[in-house]
mmCIF file of C-alpha atoms in Angstrom:
data_model
loop_
_atom_site.group_PDB
_atom_site.id
_atom_site.type_symbol
_atom_site.label_atom_id
_atom_site.label_comp_id
_atom_site.label_asym_id
_atom_site.label_seq_id
_atom_site.Cartn_x
_atom_site.Cartn_y
_atom_site.Cartn_z
ATOM 1 C CA UNK A 81 44.058 -3.468 -0.527
ATOM 2 C CA UNK A 82 43.916 -4.668 -4.153
ATOM 3 C CA UNK A 83 43.933 -8.384 -4.786
ATOM 4 C CA UNK A 84 45.944 -10.146 -7.470
ATOM 5 C CA UNK A 85 44.042 -13.270 -8.472
ATOM 6 C CA UNK A 86 45.232 -16.849 -8.559
ATOM 7 C CA UNK A 87 43.587 -19.727 -10.457
ATOM 8 C CA UNK A 88 41.995 -20.955 -7.229
ATOM 9 C CA UNK A 89 38.809 -19.544 -5.824
ATOM 10 C CA UNK A 90 39.118 -17.324 -2.784
ATOM 11 C CA UNK A 91 36.701 -15.842 -0.312
ATOM 12 C CA UNK A 92 37.040 -12.273 -1.551
ATOM 13 C CA UNK A 93 36.211 -13.263 -5.089
ATOM 14 C CA UNK A 94 33.196 -15.289 -4.008
ATOM 15 C CA UNK A 95 31.881 -12.273 -2.143
ATOM 16 C CA UNK A 96 32.436 -10.055 -5.161
ATOM 17 C CA UNK A 97 30.771 -12.326 -7.727
ATOM 18 C CA UNK A 98 27.471 -10.457 -7.714
ATOM 19 C CA UNK A 99 29.288 -7.133 -8.198
ATOM 20 C CA UNK A 100 31.392 -8.115 -11.211
ATOM 21 C CA UNK A 101 29.472 -6.146 -13.797
ATOM 22 C CA UNK A 102 29.619 -2.997 -11.698
ATOM 23 C CA UNK A 103 33.307 -3.227 -10.923
ATOM 24 C CA UNK A 104 36.268 -1.416 -12.400
ATOM 25 C CA UNK A 105 39.549 -2.853 -13.539
ATOM 26 C CA UNK A 106 42.875 -1.145 -12.943
ATOM 27 C CA UNK A 107 45.311 -0.859 -15.865
ATOM 28 C CA UNK A 108 48.787 -0.865 -14.315
ATOM 29 C CA UNK A 109 50.477 0.525 -17.444
ATOM 30 C CA UNK A 110 54.242 0.854 -17.695
ATOM 31 C CA UNK A 111 55.553 2.618 -14.623
ATOM 32 C CA UNK A 112 54.453 4.039 -11.290
ATOM 33 C CA UNK A 113 57.051 6.819 -11.547
ATOM 34 C CA UNK A 114 55.123 10.093 -11.882
ATOM 35 C CA UNK A 115 58.147 11.829 -13.449
ATOM 36 C CA UNK A 116 57.991 9.459 -16.449
ATOM 37 C CA UNK A 117 54.290 10.010 -17.126
ATOM 38 C CA UNK A 118 54.721 13.254 -19.179
ATOM 39 C CA UNK A 119 57.383 11.482 -21.257
ATOM 40 C CA UNK A 120 55.063 8.532 -21.930
ATOM 41 C CA UNK A 121 52.188 10.893 -22.748
ATOM 42 C CA UNK A 122 54.212 12.897 -25.281
ATOM 43 C CA UNK A 123 55.745 9.790 -26.851
ATOM 44 C CA UNK A 124 52.496 7.878 -27.340
ATOM 45 C CA UNK A 125 50.542 10.952 -28.420
ATOM 46 C CA UNK A 126 53.153 11.642 -31.114
ATOM 47 C CA UNK A 127 53.117 8.031 -32.304
ATOM 48 C CA UNK A 128 49.318 7.992 -32.357
ATOM 49 C CA UNK A 129 49.080 11.198 -34.411
ATOM 50 C CA UNK A 130 51.728 9.967 -36.873
ATOM 51 C CA UNK A 131 49.945 6.611 -37.279
ATOM 52 C CA UNK A 132 46.500 8.154 -37.834
ATOM 53 C CA UNK A 133 47.707 10.891 -40.208
ATOM 54 C CA UNK A 134 49.987 8.515 -42.152
ATOM 55 C CA UNK A 135 47.289 5.895 -42.684
ATOM 56 C CA UNK A 136 44.710 8.567 -43.497
ATOM 57 C CA UNK A 137 46.994 9.923 -46.224
ATOM 58 C CA UNK A 138 47.286 6.407 -47.697
ATOM 59 C CA UNK A 139 43.471 6.088 -47.828
ATOM 60 C CA UNK A 140 43.046 9.545 -49.397
ATOM 61 C CA UNK A 141 45.794 8.866 -51.936
ATOM 62 C CA UNK A 142 44.134 5.620 -53.046
ATOM 63 C CA UNK A 143 40.709 7.285 -53.309
ATOM 64 C CA UNK A 144 41.952 10.373 -55.172
ATOM 65 C CA UNK A 145 44.202 8.655 -57.745
ATOM 66 C CA UNK A 146 42.369 6.604 -60.394
ATOM 67 C CA UNK A 147 45.585 4.696 -61.170
ATOM 68 C CA UNK A 148 45.378 3.136 -57.706
ATOM 69 C CA UNK A 149 41.835 1.814 -58.184
ATOM 70 C CA UNK A 150 43.052 -1.782 -58.431
ATOM 71 C CA UNK A 151 42.743 -4.711 -55.957
ATOM 72 C CA UNK A 152 46.230 -4.250 -54.490
ATOM 73 C CA UNK A 153 45.484 -0.717 -53.311
ATOM 74 C CA UNK A 154 41.890 -1.517 -52.366
ATOM 75 C CA UNK A 155 43.279 -4.001 -49.836
ATOM 76 C CA UNK A 156 45.958 -1.487 -48.799
ATOM 77 C CA UNK A 157 43.367 1.203 -48.034
ATOM 78 C CA UNK A 158 41.407 -1.304 -45.955
ATOM 79 C CA UNK A 159 44.616 -2.213 -44.105
ATOM 80 C CA UNK A 160 45.225 1.479 -43.374
ATOM 81 C CA UNK A 161 41.668 1.833 -42.069
ATOM 82 C CA UNK A 162 42.184 -1.226 -39.838
ATOM 83 C CA UNK A 163 45.459 0.286 -38.563
ATOM 84 C CA UNK A 164 43.718 3.542 -37.598
ATOM 85 C CA UNK A 165 40.980 1.685 -35.724
ATOM 86 C CA UNK A 166 43.475 -0.767 -34.202
ATOM 87 C CA UNK A 167 45.649 1.914 -32.603
ATOM 88 C CA UNK A 168 42.587 3.973 -31.616
ATOM 89 C CA UNK A 169 41.278 1.007 -29.614
ATOM 90 C CA UNK A 170 44.122 1.163 -27.080
ATOM 91 C CA UNK A 171 46.133 4.398 -27.149
ATOM 92 C CA UNK A 172 43.488 7.112 -26.441
ATOM 93 C CA UNK A 173 42.365 5.401 -23.214
ATOM 94 C CA UNK A 174 45.990 5.068 -22.136
ATOM 95 C CA UNK A 175 46.586 8.781 -22.840
ATOM 96 C CA UNK A 176 43.486 9.755 -20.826
ATOM 97 C CA UNK A 177 44.640 7.636 -17.883
ATOM 98 C CA UNK A 178 48.124 9.175 -17.971
ATOM 99 C CA UNK A 179 46.723 12.704 -18.206
ATOM 100 C CA UNK A 180 44.216 12.208 -15.370
ATOM 101 C CA UNK A 181 46.661 10.103 -13.324
ATOM 102 C CA UNK A 182 44.023 7.403 -13.133
ATOM 103 C CA UNK A 183 44.218 3.681 -13.854
ATOM 104 C CA UNK A 184 40.513 2.911 -13.917
ATOM 105 C CA UNK A 185 38.660 1.281 -16.777
ATOM 106 C CA UNK A 186 35.075 0.166 -16.370
ATOM 107 C CA UNK A 187 33.935 -3.416 -16.860
ATOM 108 C CA UNK A 188 31.966 -2.450 -20.002
ATOM 109 C CA UNK A 189 34.846 -0.297 -21.246
ATOM 110 C CA UNK A 190 37.268 -3.185 -20.824
ATOM 111 C CA UNK A 191 35.043 -5.639 -22.721
ATOM 112 C CA UNK A 192 34.558 -3.050 -25.483
ATOM 113 C CA UNK A 193 38.312 -2.646 -25.793
ATOM 114 C CA UNK A 194 38.820 -6.427 -25.946
ATOM 115 C CA UNK A 195 36.092 -6.739 -28.591
ATOM 116 C CA UNK A 196 37.401 -4.099 -30.997
ATOM 117 C CA UNK A 197 41.029 -5.112 -30.425
ATOM 118 C CA UNK A 198 40.198 -8.663 -31.567
ATOM 119 C CA UNK A 199 38.217 -7.400 -34.570
ATOM 120 C CA UNK A 200 40.933 -5.166 -35.980
ATOM 121 C CA UNK A 201 43.917 -7.410 -35.308
ATOM 122 C CA UNK A 202 41.972 -10.272 -36.907
ATOM 123 C CA UNK A 203 41.033 -8.077 -39.854
ATOM 124 C CA UNK A 204 44.690 -7.152 -40.412
ATOM 125 C CA UNK A 205 45.549 -10.835 -40.418
ATOM 126 C CA UNK A 206 42.981 -11.541 -43.156
ATOM 127 C CA UNK A 207 43.927 -8.472 -45.204
ATOM 128 C CA UNK A 208 47.604 -9.454 -45.281
ATOM 129 C CA UNK A 209 46.553 -12.860 -46.611
ATOM 130 C CA UNK A 210 44.389 -11.220 -49.312
ATOM 131 C CA UNK A 211 47.283 -8.959 -50.312
ATOM 132 C CA UNK A 212 49.534 -12.017 -50.678
ATOM 133 C CA UNK A 213 46.888 -13.646 -52.894
ATOM 134 C CA UNK A 214 46.741 -10.440 -54.943
ATOM 135 C CA UNK A 215 50.505 -10.607 -55.589
ATOM 136 C CA UNK A 216 50.231 -14.315 -56.420
ATOM 137 C CA UNK A 217 47.591 -13.680 -59.102
ATOM 138 C CA UNK A 218 49.421 -10.592 -60.458
ATOM 139 C CA UNK A 219 52.725 -12.465 -60.908
ATOM 140 C CA UNK A 220 51.544 -15.986 -61.754
ATOM 141 C CA UNK A 221 48.455 -15.095 -63.834
ATOM 142 C CA UNK A 222 49.042 -11.511 -65.050
ATOM 143 C CA UNK A 223 46.785 -11.849 -68.111
ATOM 144 C CA UNK A 224 43.841 -12.975 -65.976
ATOM 145 C CA UNK A 225 44.474 -10.571 -63.077
ATOM 146 C CA UNK A 226 41.478 -8.282 -63.646
ATOM 147 C CA UNK A 227 39.193 -11.246 -64.338
ATOM 148 C CA UNK A 228 40.167 -13.286 -61.261
ATOM 149 C CA UNK A 229 40.412 -10.366 -58.830
ATOM 150 C CA UNK A 230 37.363 -8.458 -59.999
ATOM 151 C CA UNK A 231 35.876 -5.704 -57.778
ATOM 152 C CA UNK A 232 32.992 -7.925 -56.658
ATOM 153 C CA UNK A 233 35.362 -10.629 -55.399
ATOM 154 C CA UNK A 234 37.556 -8.085 -53.563
ATOM 155 C CA UNK A 235 34.576 -6.555 -51.766
ATOM 156 C CA UNK A 236 33.219 -10.022 -50.972
ATOM 157 C CA UNK A 237 36.540 -11.152 -49.442
ATOM 158 C CA UNK A 238 36.664 -8.106 -47.177
ATOM 159 C CA UNK A 239 33.005 -8.504 -46.145
ATOM 160 C CA UNK A 240 33.508 -12.208 -45.336
ATOM 161 C CA UNK A 241 36.512 -11.288 -43.189
ATOM 162 C CA UNK A 242 34.421 -8.719 -41.301
ATOM 163 C CA UNK A 243 31.627 -11.216 -40.696
ATOM 164 C CA UNK A 244 33.955 -13.992 -39.495
ATOM 165 C CA UNK A 245 35.942 -11.810 -37.116
ATOM 166 C CA UNK A 246 32.780 -10.062 -35.863
ATOM 167 C CA UNK A 247 31.245 -13.348 -34.723
ATOM 168 C CA UNK A 248 34.494 -14.741 -33.328
ATOM 169 C CA UNK A 249 35.037 -11.591 -31.225
ATOM 170 C CA UNK A 250 31.397 -11.608 -30.101
ATOM 171 C CA UNK A 251 31.680 -15.248 -29.027
ATOM 172 C CA UNK A 252 34.715 -14.431 -26.884
ATOM 173 C CA UNK A 253 32.896 -11.498 -25.268
ATOM 174 C CA UNK A 254 29.843 -13.647 -24.487
ATOM 175 C CA UNK A 255 32.120 -16.232 -22.872
ATOM 176 C CA UNK A 256 33.839 -13.532 -20.793
ATOM 177 C CA UNK A 257 30.486 -12.263 -19.460
ATOM 178 C CA UNK A 258 29.962 -15.585 -17.694
ATOM 179 C CA UNK A 259 33.176 -15.095 -15.688
ATOM 180 C CA UNK A 260 33.431 -13.395 -12.307
ATOM 181 C CA UNK A 261 36.060 -10.883 -11.239
ATOM 182 C CA UNK A 262 37.014 -9.149 -8.015
ATOM 183 C CA UNK A 263 36.301 -5.459 -7.604
ATOM 184 C CA UNK A 264 39.489 -3.529 -8.343
ATOM 185 C CA UNK A 265 41.158 -6.339 -10.290
ATOM 186 C CA UNK A 266 44.609 -5.290 -11.479
ATOM 187 C CA UNK A 267 45.479 -5.829 -15.151
ATOM 188 C CA UNK A 268 49.275 -5.846 -15.619
ATOM 189 C CA UNK A 269 49.033 -4.146 -19.005
ATOM 190 C CA UNK A 270 48.231 -0.782 -20.606
ATOM 191 C CA UNK A 271 45.072 -2.126 -22.273
ATOM 192 C CA UNK A 272 42.558 -4.937 -21.822
ATOM 193 C CA UNK A 273 43.853 -8.006 -23.610
ATOM 194 C CA UNK A 274 41.765 -11.170 -23.915
ATOM 195 C CA UNK A 275 44.362 -13.577 -22.514
ATOM 196 C CA UNK A 276 45.074 -11.298 -19.535
ATOM 197 C CA UNK A 277 41.369 -10.922 -18.728
ATOM 198 C CA UNK A 278 40.825 -14.692 -18.763
ATOM 199 C CA UNK A 279 43.829 -15.203 -16.469
ATOM 200 C CA UNK A 280 42.436 -12.785 -13.901
ATOM 201 C CA UNK A 281 38.984 -14.365 -13.611
ATOM 202 C CA UNK A 282 38.203 -16.158 -10.359
ATOM 203 C CA UNK A 283 35.712 -18.572 -11.907
ATOM 204 C CA UNK A 284 36.276 -21.586 -14.144
ATOM 205 C CA UNK A 285 37.949 -20.503 -17.428
ATOM 206 C CA UNK A 286 38.358 -23.902 -19.122
ATOM 207 C CA UNK A 287 35.840 -23.173 -21.900
ATOM 208 C CA UNK A 288 37.320 -19.707 -22.486
ATOM 209 C CA UNK A 289 40.833 -21.123 -22.762
ATOM 210 C CA UNK A 290 39.731 -23.843 -25.178
ATOM 211 C CA UNK A 291 38.003 -21.341 -27.461
ATOM 212 C CA UNK A 292 40.935 -18.918 -27.171
ATOM 213 C CA UNK A 293 43.421 -21.598 -28.182
ATOM 214 C CA UNK A 294 41.351 -23.137 -30.988
ATOM 215 C CA UNK A 295 39.981 -19.967 -32.599
ATOM 216 C CA UNK A 296 43.236 -18.023 -32.295
ATOM 217 C CA UNK A 297 45.173 -20.822 -33.957
ATOM 218 C CA UNK A 298 42.610 -21.171 -36.738
ATOM 219 C CA UNK A 299 42.515 -17.425 -37.415
ATOM 220 C CA UNK A 300 46.309 -17.233 -37.506
ATOM 221 C CA UNK A 301 47.203 -20.561 -39.148
ATOM 222 C CA UNK A 302 44.840 -20.343 -42.144
ATOM 223 C CA UNK A 303 45.740 -16.779 -43.252
ATOM 224 C CA UNK A 304 49.445 -17.374 -42.617
ATOM 225 C CA UNK A 305 49.280 -20.647 -44.568
ATOM 226 C CA UNK A 306 47.662 -18.709 -47.406
ATOM 227 C CA UNK A 307 50.544 -16.224 -47.352
ATOM 228 C CA UNK A 308 53.137 -19.032 -47.412
ATOM 229 C CA UNK A 309 51.337 -20.799 -50.267
ATOM 230 C CA UNK A 310 51.068 -17.585 -52.301
ATOM 231 C CA UNK A 311 54.756 -16.791 -51.951
ATOM 232 C CA UNK A 312 55.806 -20.373 -52.660
ATOM 233 C CA UNK A 313 53.918 -20.128 -55.959
ATOM 234 C CA UNK A 314 55.413 -16.690 -56.636
ATOM 235 C CA UNK A 315 58.965 -17.978 -56.081
ATOM 236 C CA UNK A 316 58.236 -21.003 -58.277
ATOM 237 C CA UNK A 317 56.940 -18.722 -61.031
ATOM 238 C CA UNK A 318 59.952 -16.409 -60.757
ATOM 239 C CA UNK A 319 62.339 -19.353 -61.057
ATOM 240 C CA UNK A 320 60.827 -20.169 -64.447
ATOM 241 C CA UNK A 321 61.489 -16.657 -65.757
ATOM 242 C CA UNK A 322 64.580 -16.368 -67.939
ATOM 243 C CA UNK A 323 65.190 -12.632 -67.524
ATOM 244 C CA UNK A 324 66.815 -11.447 -64.282
ATOM 245 C CA UNK A 325 65.349 -8.004 -64.851
ATOM 246 C CA UNK A 326 61.834 -9.464 -65.137
ATOM 247 C CA UNK A 327 62.375 -11.452 -61.924
ATOM 248 C CA UNK A 328 63.507 -8.370 -60.037
ATOM 249 C CA UNK A 329 60.676 -6.220 -61.392
ATOM 250 C CA UNK A 330 58.057 -8.823 -60.487
ATOM 251 C CA UNK A 331 59.383 -9.541 -57.009
ATOM 252 C CA UNK A 332 59.949 -5.849 -56.212
ATOM 253 C CA UNK A 333 56.166 -5.404 -56.170
ATOM 254 C CA UNK A 334 56.104 -7.785 -53.170
ATOM 255 C CA UNK A 335 58.720 -5.884 -51.144
ATOM 256 C CA UNK A 336 56.354 -3.654 -49.181
ATOM 257 C CA UNK A 337 53.948 -6.473 -48.423
ATOM 258 C CA UNK A 338 56.744 -8.784 -47.275
ATOM 259 C CA UNK A 339 58.047 -6.054 -44.961
ATOM 260 C CA UNK A 340 54.611 -5.554 -43.378
ATOM 261 C CA UNK A 341 54.041 -9.327 -43.049
ATOM 262 C CA UNK A 342 57.437 -9.747 -41.379
ATOM 263 C CA UNK A 343 56.687 -6.873 -39.003
ATOM 264 C CA UNK A 344 53.187 -8.160 -38.158
ATOM 265 C CA UNK A 345 54.006 -11.815 -37.538
ATOM 266 C CA UNK A 346 57.520 -11.147 -36.242
ATOM 267 C CA UNK A 347 56.323 -8.772 -33.521
ATOM 268 C CA UNK A 348 53.401 -11.075 -32.686
ATOM 269 C CA UNK A 349 55.756 -14.016 -32.172
ATOM 270 C CA UNK A 350 58.117 -11.755 -30.224
ATOM 271 C CA UNK A 351 55.345 -10.699 -27.850
ATOM 272 C CA UNK A 352 54.254 -14.319 -27.362
ATOM 273 C CA UNK A 353 57.810 -15.487 -26.632
ATOM 274 C CA UNK A 354 58.527 -12.568 -24.296
ATOM 275 C CA UNK A 355 55.389 -13.284 -22.269
ATOM 276 C CA UNK A 356 56.290 -16.982 -22.122
ATOM 277 C CA UNK A 357 59.938 -16.452 -21.166
ATOM 278 C CA UNK A 358 59.678 -13.495 -18.788
ATOM 279 C CA UNK A 359 57.380 -13.177 -15.795
ATOM 280 C CA UNK A 360 57.758 -9.403 -15.779
ATOM 281 C CA UNK A 361 54.470 -7.759 -16.756
ATOM 282 C CA UNK A 362 56.323 -4.518 -17.543
ATOM 283 C CA UNK A 363 58.601 -6.212 -20.086
ATOM 284 C CA UNK A 364 55.601 -7.939 -21.654
ATOM 285 C CA UNK A 365 53.756 -4.603 -21.913
ATOM 286 C CA UNK A 366 56.731 -2.937 -23.571
ATOM 287 C CA UNK A 367 56.917 -5.789 -26.099
ATOM 288 C CA UNK A 368 53.194 -5.350 -26.839
ATOM 289 C CA UNK A 369 53.787 -1.704 -27.765
ATOM 290 C CA UNK A 370 55.590 -2.866 -30.895
ATOM 291 C CA UNK A 371 52.572 -4.507 -32.492
ATOM 292 C CA UNK A 372 49.854 -2.287 -31.011
ATOM 293 C CA UNK A 373 51.485 1.128 -31.601
ATOM 294 C CA UNK A 374 54.709 0.900 -33.613
ATOM 295 C CA UNK A 375 53.364 -1.416 -36.328
ATOM 296 C CA UNK A 376 50.338 0.752 -37.318
ATOM 297 C CA UNK A 377 52.664 3.759 -37.342
ATOM 298 C CA UNK A 378 55.281 2.142 -39.624
ATOM 299 C CA UNK A 379 52.953 0.542 -42.186
ATOM 300 C CA UNK A 380 52.198 3.753 -44.152
ATOM 301 C CA UNK A 381 55.909 4.609 -44.264
ATOM 302 C CA UNK A 382 56.776 1.144 -45.576
ATOM 303 C CA UNK A 383 54.235 1.397 -48.394
ATOM 304 C CA UNK A 384 54.942 5.026 -49.262
ATOM 305 C CA UNK A 385 58.743 4.701 -49.259
ATOM 306 C CA UNK A 386 58.947 1.412 -51.169
ATOM 307 C CA UNK A 387 56.144 1.977 -53.660
ATOM 308 C CA UNK A 388 56.491 4.454 -56.539
ATOM 309 C CA UNK A 389 52.754 4.508 -57.278
ATOM 310 C CA UNK A 390 51.853 5.404 -53.691
ATOM 311 C CA UNK A 391 54.614 8.019 -53.529
ATOM 312 C CA UNK A 392 53.363 9.569 -56.753
ATOM 313 C CA UNK A 393 49.751 9.621 -55.507
ATOM 314 C CA UNK A 394 50.807 11.134 -52.190
ATOM 315 C CA UNK A 395 52.847 13.795 -54.013
ATOM 316 C CA UNK A 396 49.836 14.737 -56.159
ATOM 317 C CA UNK A 397 47.580 14.810 -53.100
ATOM 318 C CA UNK A 398 49.947 17.068 -51.146
ATOM 319 C CA UNK A 399 50.552 19.423 -54.089
ATOM 320 C CA UNK A 400 46.803 19.655 -54.664
ATOM 321 C CA UNK A 401 46.249 20.439 -50.970
ATOM 322 C CA UNK A 402 48.991 23.089 -50.998
ATOM 323 C CA UNK A 403 47.648 24.733 -54.155
ATOM 324 C CA UNK A 404 44.134 24.842 -52.707
ATOM 325 C CA UNK A 405 45.372 26.369 -49.427
ATOM 326 C CA UNK A 406 47.470 29.019 -51.246
ATOM 327 C CA UNK A 407 44.570 29.862 -53.539
#
């Protein structure tokens, strides 16, 4: 019989301590109903394919069109790459489990999923902040845009983000390895999430919780504060413009980014509130789908539909592909 863990130590867990690293976790997923599994498989496979193809087209469009070789689209292509990796971290394993009618995930596999999930969600957080800074410089200091946001600085910002999030994720993984789990521990989710893993440990998790709280808040508060500061300066600059047409033209370049920021932070807050308000693991898992699956799928549509430059580059890319295939 599988054991759901409580914060207290229990005899079964103490007996299983030495077997933690050889154990398997069980991902409970969404539903036990076997009739719904084909529906879930088709739905998530479709969403995964759309997300990967859509973001891949954004990357190819930016690379192929010289007009898009500017900081704004450099950050956008990195965001698309992060979206592809982000959704690939969770969905393929879920699809395999549905197809094989299995719920198993190995201890190493679970830690790997936690590690890459933290890296790519953290990277998205930093990239959205960089994109806000890009809009701030473009609107408030248009004459100095290419000087301030030079290619070296853009590459450096992305590399620093990678380094920071790499070490933060690694620190969390090292802290998890000191915890003990029961064999066959049930995870009430469709993927291994850091907070869920810490909750299910049967050893002392005080240090893990402290680092989770402090580092998560720092990695969210600082980038989000940067976004708020950038847009406060943008609004202040727009208020000083005399022409309504100039205001609209300048602010319209921020529309796509604002939509993605609202989706990213809005769904994140929604997931946090839903997990705090409801005790239903199924409802919490469904809420998590929005930011782990739906968000990476919608981002390329938001940027391609609201941005004339991206639409033009995508049109050229598709026409070029069609002409090559017909030839």
